[in-house]
PDB file of C-alpha atoms and ligand atoms in Angstrom:
ATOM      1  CA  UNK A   1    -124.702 -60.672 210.789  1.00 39.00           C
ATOM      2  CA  UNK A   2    -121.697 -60.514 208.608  1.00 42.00           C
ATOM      3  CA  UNK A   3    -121.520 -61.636 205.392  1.00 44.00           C
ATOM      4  CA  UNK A   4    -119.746 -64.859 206.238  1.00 45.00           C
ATOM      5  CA  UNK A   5    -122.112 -65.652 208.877  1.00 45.00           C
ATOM      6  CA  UNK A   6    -124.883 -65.570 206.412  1.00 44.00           C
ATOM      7  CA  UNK A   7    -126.406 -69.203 205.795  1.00 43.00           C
ATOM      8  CA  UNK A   8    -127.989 -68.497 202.307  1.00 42.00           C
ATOM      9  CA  UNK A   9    -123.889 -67.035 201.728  1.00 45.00           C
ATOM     10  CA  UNK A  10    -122.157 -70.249 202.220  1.00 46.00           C
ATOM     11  CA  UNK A  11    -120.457 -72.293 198.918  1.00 43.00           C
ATOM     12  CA  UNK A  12    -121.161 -75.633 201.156  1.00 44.00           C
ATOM     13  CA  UNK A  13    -124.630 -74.702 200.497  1.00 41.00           C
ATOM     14  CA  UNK A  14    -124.725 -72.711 197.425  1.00 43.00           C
ATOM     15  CA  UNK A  15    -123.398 -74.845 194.747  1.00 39.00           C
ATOM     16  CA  UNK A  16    -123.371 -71.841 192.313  1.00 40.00           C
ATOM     17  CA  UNK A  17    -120.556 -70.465 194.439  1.00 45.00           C
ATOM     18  CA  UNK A  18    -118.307 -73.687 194.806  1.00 47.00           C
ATOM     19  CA  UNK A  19    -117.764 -75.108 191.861  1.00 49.00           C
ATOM     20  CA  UNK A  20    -115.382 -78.230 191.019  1.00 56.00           C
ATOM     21  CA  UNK A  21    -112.663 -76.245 193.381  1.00 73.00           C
ATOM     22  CA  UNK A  22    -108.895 -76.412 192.353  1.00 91.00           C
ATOM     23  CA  UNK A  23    -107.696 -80.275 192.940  1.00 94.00           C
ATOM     24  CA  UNK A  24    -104.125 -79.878 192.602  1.00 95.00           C
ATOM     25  CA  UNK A  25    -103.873 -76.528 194.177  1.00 97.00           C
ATOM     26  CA  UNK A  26    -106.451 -78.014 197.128  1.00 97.00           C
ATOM     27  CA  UNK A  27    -104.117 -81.426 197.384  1.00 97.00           C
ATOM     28  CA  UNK A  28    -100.732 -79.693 197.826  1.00 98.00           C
ATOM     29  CA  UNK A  29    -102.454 -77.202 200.442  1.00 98.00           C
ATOM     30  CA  UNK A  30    -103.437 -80.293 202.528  1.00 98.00           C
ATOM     31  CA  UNK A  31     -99.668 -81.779 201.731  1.00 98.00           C
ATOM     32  CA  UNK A  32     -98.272 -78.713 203.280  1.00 98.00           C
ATOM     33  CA  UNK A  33    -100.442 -78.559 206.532  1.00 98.00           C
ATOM     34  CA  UNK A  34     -98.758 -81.891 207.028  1.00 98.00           C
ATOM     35  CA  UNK A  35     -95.512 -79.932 207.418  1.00 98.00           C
ATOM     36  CA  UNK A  36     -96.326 -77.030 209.587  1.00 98.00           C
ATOM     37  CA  UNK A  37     -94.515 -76.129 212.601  1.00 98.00           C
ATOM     38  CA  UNK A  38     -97.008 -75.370 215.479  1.00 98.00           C
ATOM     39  CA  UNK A  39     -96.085 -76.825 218.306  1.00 98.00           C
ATOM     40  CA  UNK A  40     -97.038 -73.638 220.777  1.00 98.00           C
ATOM     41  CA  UNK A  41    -101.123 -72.815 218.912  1.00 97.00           C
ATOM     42  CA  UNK A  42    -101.199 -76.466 217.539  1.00 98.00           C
ATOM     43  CA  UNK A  43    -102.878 -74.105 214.462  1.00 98.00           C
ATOM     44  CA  UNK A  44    -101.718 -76.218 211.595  1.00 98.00           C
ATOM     45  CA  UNK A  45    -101.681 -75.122 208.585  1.00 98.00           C
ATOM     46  CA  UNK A  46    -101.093 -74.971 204.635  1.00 98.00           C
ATOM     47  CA  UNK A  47    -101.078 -73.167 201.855  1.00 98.00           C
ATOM     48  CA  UNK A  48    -100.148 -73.308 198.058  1.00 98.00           C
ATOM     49  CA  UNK A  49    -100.892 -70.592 195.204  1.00 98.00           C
ATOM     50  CA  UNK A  50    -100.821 -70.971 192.091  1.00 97.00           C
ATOM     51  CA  UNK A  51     -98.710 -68.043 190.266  1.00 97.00           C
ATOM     52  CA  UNK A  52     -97.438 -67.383 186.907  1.00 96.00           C
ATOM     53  CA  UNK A  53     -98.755 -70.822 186.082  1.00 95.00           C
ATOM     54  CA  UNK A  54     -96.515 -72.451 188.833  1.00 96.00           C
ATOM     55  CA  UNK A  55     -97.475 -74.167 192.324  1.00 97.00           C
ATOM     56  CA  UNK A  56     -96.042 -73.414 195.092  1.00 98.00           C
ATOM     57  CA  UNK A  57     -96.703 -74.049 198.596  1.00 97.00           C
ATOM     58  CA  UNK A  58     -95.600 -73.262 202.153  1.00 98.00           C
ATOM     59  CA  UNK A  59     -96.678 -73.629 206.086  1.00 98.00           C
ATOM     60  CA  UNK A  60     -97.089 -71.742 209.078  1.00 98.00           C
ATOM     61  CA  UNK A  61     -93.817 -72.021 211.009  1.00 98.00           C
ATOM     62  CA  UNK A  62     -93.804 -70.514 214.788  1.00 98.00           C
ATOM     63  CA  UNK A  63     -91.224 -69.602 216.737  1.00 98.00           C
ATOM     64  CA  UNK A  64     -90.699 -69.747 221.138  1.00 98.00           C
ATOM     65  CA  UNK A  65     -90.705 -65.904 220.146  1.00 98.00           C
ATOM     66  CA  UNK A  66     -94.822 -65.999 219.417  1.00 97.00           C
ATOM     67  CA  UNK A  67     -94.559 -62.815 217.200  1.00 96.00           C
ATOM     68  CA  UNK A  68     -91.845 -63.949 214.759  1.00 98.00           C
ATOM     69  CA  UNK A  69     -94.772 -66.978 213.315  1.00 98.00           C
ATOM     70  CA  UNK A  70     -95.166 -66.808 209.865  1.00 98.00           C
ATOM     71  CA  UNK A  71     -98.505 -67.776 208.112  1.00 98.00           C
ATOM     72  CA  UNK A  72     -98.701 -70.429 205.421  1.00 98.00           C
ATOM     73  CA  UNK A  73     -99.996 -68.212 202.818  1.00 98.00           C
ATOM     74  CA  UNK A  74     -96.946 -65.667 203.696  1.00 98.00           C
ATOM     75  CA  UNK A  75     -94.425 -68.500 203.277  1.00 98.00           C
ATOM     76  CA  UNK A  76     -96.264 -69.751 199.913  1.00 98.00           C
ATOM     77  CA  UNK A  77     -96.132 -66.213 198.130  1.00 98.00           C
ATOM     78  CA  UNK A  78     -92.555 -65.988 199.411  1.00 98.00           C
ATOM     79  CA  UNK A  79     -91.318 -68.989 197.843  1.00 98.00           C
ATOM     80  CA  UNK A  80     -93.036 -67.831 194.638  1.00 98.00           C
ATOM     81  CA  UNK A  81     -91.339 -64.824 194.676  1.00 98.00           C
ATOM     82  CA  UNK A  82     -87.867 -66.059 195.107  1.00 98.00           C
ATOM     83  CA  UNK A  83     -88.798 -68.322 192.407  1.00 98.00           C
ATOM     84  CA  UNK A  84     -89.345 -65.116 189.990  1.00 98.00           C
ATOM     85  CA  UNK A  85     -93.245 -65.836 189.934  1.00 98.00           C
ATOM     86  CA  UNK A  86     -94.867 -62.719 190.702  1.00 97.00           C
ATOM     87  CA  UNK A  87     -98.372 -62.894 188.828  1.00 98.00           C
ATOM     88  CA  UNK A  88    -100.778 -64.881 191.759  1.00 98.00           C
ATOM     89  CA  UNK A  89    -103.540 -66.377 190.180  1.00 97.00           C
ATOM     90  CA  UNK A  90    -105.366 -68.663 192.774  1.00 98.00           C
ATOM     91  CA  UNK A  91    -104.991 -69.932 196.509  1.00 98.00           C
ATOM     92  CA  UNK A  92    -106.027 -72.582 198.812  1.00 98.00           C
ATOM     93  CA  UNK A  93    -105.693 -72.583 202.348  1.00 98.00           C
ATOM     94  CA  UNK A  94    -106.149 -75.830 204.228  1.00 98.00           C
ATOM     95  CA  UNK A  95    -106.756 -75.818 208.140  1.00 98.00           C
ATOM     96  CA  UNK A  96    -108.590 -78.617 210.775  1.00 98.00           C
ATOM     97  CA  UNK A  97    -111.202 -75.543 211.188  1.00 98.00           C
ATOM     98  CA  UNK A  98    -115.009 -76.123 210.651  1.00 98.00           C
ATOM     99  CA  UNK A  99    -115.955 -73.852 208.388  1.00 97.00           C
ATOM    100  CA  UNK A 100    -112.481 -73.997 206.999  1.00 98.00           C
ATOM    101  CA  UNK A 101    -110.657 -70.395 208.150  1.00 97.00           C
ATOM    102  CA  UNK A 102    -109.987 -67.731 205.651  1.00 98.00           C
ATOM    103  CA  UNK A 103    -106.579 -66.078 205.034  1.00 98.00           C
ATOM    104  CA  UNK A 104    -105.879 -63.723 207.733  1.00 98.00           C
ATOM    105  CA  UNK A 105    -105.640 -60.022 207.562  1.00 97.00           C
ATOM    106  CA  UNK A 106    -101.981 -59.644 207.176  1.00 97.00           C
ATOM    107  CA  UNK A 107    -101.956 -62.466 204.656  1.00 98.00           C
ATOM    108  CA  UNK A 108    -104.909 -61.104 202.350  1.00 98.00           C
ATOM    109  CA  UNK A 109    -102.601 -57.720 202.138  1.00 98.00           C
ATOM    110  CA  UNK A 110     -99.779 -59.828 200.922  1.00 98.00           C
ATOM    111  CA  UNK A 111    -102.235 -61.865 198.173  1.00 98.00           C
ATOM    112  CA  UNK A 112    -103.557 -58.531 197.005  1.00 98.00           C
ATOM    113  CA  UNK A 113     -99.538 -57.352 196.285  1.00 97.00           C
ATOM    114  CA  UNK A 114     -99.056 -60.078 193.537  1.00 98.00           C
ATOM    115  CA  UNK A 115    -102.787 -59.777 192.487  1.00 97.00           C
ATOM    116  CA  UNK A 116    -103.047 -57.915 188.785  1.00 95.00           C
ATOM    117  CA  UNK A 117    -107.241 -58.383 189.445  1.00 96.00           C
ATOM    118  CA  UNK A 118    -108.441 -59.425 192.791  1.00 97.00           C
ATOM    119  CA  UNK A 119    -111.484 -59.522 191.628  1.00 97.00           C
ATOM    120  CA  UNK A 120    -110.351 -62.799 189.408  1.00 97.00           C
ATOM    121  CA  UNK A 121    -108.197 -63.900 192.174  1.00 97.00           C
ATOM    122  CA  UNK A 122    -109.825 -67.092 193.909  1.00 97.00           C
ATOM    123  CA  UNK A 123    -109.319 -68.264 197.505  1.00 98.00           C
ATOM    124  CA  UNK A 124    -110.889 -71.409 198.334  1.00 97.00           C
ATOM    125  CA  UNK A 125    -110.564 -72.362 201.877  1.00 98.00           C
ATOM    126  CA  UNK A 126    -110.614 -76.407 202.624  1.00 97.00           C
ATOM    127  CA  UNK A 127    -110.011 -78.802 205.806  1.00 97.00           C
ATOM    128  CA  UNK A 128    -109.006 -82.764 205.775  1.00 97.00           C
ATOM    129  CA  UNK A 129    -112.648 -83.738 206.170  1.00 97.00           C
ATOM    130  CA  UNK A 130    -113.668 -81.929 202.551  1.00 95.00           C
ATOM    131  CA  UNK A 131    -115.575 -79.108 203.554  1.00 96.00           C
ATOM    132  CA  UNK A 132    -114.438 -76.301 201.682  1.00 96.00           C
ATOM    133  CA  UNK A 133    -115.424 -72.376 201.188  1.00 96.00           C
ATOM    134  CA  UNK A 134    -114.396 -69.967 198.671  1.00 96.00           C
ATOM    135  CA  UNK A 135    -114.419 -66.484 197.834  1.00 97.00           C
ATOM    136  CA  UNK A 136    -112.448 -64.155 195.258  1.00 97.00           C
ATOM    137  CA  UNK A 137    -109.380 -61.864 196.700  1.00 98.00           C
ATOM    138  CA  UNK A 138    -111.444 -58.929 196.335  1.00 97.00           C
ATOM    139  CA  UNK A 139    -114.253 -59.712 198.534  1.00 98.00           C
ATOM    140  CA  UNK A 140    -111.747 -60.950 201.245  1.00 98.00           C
ATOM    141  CA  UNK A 141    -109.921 -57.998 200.555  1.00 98.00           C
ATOM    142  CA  UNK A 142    -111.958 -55.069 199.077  1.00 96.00           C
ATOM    143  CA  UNK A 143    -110.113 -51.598 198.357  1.00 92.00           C
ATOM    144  CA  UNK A 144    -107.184 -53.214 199.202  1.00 91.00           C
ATOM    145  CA  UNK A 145    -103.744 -50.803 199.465  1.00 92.00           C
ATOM    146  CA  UNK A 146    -101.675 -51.014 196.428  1.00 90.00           C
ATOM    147  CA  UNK A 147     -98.391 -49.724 195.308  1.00 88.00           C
ATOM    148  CA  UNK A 148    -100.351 -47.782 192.545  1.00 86.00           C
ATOM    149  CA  UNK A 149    -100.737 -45.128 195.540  1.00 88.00           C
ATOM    150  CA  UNK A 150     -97.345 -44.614 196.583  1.00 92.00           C
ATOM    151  CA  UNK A 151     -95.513 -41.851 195.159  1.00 91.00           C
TER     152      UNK A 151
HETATM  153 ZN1   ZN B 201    -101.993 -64.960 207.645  1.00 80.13          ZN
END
């Protein structure tokens, strides 16, 4: 049993864990879903993140060419980026899932690029009907690969 599949582990029942969530950041994740492009997985979803004070937000957009998909969260930082925001401070991720899915692999690399403290970092993971999970970037992501080790 992983940590996630862990009952006494889950916000939706550990109110210590979830508290009041991120409204705004949580409303313009489920505002982007609205806009993603799936029509091949029909794996809609949205993401906004909140960096250098700013919100920005973005959607998974697919392509007939399966591999050239980008994830929401991906698309989100991106936009930030071009924007000149580099400091990320706090995501949401909205999918239909139940439990609400978690930032992918690729995607919790990317988060951990713009991170100054994953460990202060929070991901909060909703769906339309309200359920909603959370966790910090560092325990989706811990010992994640940094720049700081590159020559
Ligand atoms: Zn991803």
């Amino acid at each position: 049993m992983t940590r996630d599949d862990d009952p006494a582990r889950d916000p939706a029942r550990d109110p210590a864990r979830d508290p009041a969530g991120d409204a705004e950041l949580e409303a313009r994740a489920l505002d982007a879903q609205r806009r993603a492009y799936a029509p091949y997985s029909k794996f809609r979803v949205g993401a906004a993140v909140r960096m250098a004070g700013e919100v920005f937000d973005g959607a998974n957009v697919e392509n007939a060419s399966y591999g050239l998909g980008i994830c929401a969260e991906r698309t989100a930082v991106f936009a930030a980026v071009i924007a000149g925001a580099h400091r990320l401070e706090a995501v949401a991720v909205c999918t239909d899932a139940s439990p609400p899915s978690s930032p992918c692999g690729a995607c919790r690399q990317v988060l951990h690029e713009f991170a100054a403290d994953p460990a202060a970092v929070t991901v909060i993971a909703i769906n339309p009907r309200g359920e909603r999970r959370s966790w910090t970037l560092a325990e989706l992501l811990p010992d994640g690969f940094s720049g700081r080790e590159l020559p």
